[in-house]
Amino acid sequence: MGKNLQSTERPRLRPVDLAREHGLSTQAVRNYEEAGILPAAARSPHGYRSYTPLHAGALRAFLALLPGHGHPTATAIMRAVNEGAAEEAFRLIDESHAQLLEDRRTLRAVESALRDLDLGSPATPEPGGTFIGPLARRLGIRPATLRAWEDAGLVQPRRDPRTGYRVYDEAAVRDARLAHQLRRGGYPLERIAPLIAHVRTAGGLAPLEAALTEWHGRLSARGRAMLAGAAELDGYLRARG
């Protein structure tokens, strides 16, 4: 019984004790402390770190925040908490939730745009069209981005025979808007290109269903991860008192 009592009353933990619980290296634990993710540890006369259950809670909270918020934001949240700036931590969390909501709206916009596409007939070019500058401003991107999308085959503007300027007709504007929305959804160019090609060749919405389902799944996973992170962070805040 004396041995058990001693083990329950030992609040001091080594870096390896924190590391083993999560399959981390001891150097990673030290790095997290230096980054402000963990509170500063007490040091022995020989310079050895001594952690407590509070540090273990901080590590659990940080690792739980990572999937939903990403490394930079999760780090900033923990730093704020450890510096006694809980309101700043809550603001950062609110921003992540706002971004998730915006991403959900983006997904709905993509689905709405696809539903509105008339895939049964080719797009009829509008007289004149628009140039790269106005289109880039409309989408909130740089003209260089549109040129990169053209190089990747996502957008196919025509060239004005007199000036050589790029002219984006109705179909090209549609493709640019779809590319923009899918990029915001986290899709790389090489995955967007075949999707737009299917739209362009009137292949129907079926080829896009898998991508949209995956996108829904990623957003749901982020939302669930944010809940898990919030639970661990709340426990850490309570432990801090």
Short mmCIF file of C-alpha atoms in Angstrom, two decimals, residues 15-16 21 27 30 34 49 89 105 118 130 132 139 146 149 174 184-185 193 227 234 237:
data_model
loop_
_atom_site.label_atom_id
_atom_site.label_comp_id
_atom_site.label_asym_id
_atom_site.label_seq_id
_atom_site.Cartn_x
_atom_site.Cartn_y
_atom_site.Cartn_z
CA PRO A 15 9.73 14.71 -20.42
CA VAL A 16 9.72 11.04 -21.36
CA GLU A 21 1.57 8.91 -23.69
CA GLN A 27 12.70 16.63 -27.83
CA ARG A 30 10.88 20.26 -24.92
CA GLU A 34 9.99 26.43 -25.60
CA ARG A 49 12.97 19.60 -16.40
CA ALA A 89 -7.61 32.25 -27.01
CA ARG A 105 -20.92 28.24 -47.32
CA ASP A 118 -26.58 23.68 -68.04
CA THR A 130 -14.12 40.15 -69.91
CA ILE A 132 -8.04 39.16 -66.96
CA LEU A 139 -12.78 36.71 -57.79
CA LEU A 146 -5.56 33.09 -63.51
CA TRP A 149 -4.81 28.17 -63.88
CA ARG A 174 -17.66 29.70 -65.20
CA ARG A 184 -10.82 27.39 -51.46
CA GLY A 185 -12.08 23.93 -50.59
CA ALA A 193 -8.39 20.00 -63.73
CA LEU A 227 -15.46 19.83 -30.33
CA ASP A 234 -11.83 23.30 -21.11
CA LEU A 237 -8.52 25.75 -18.20
#
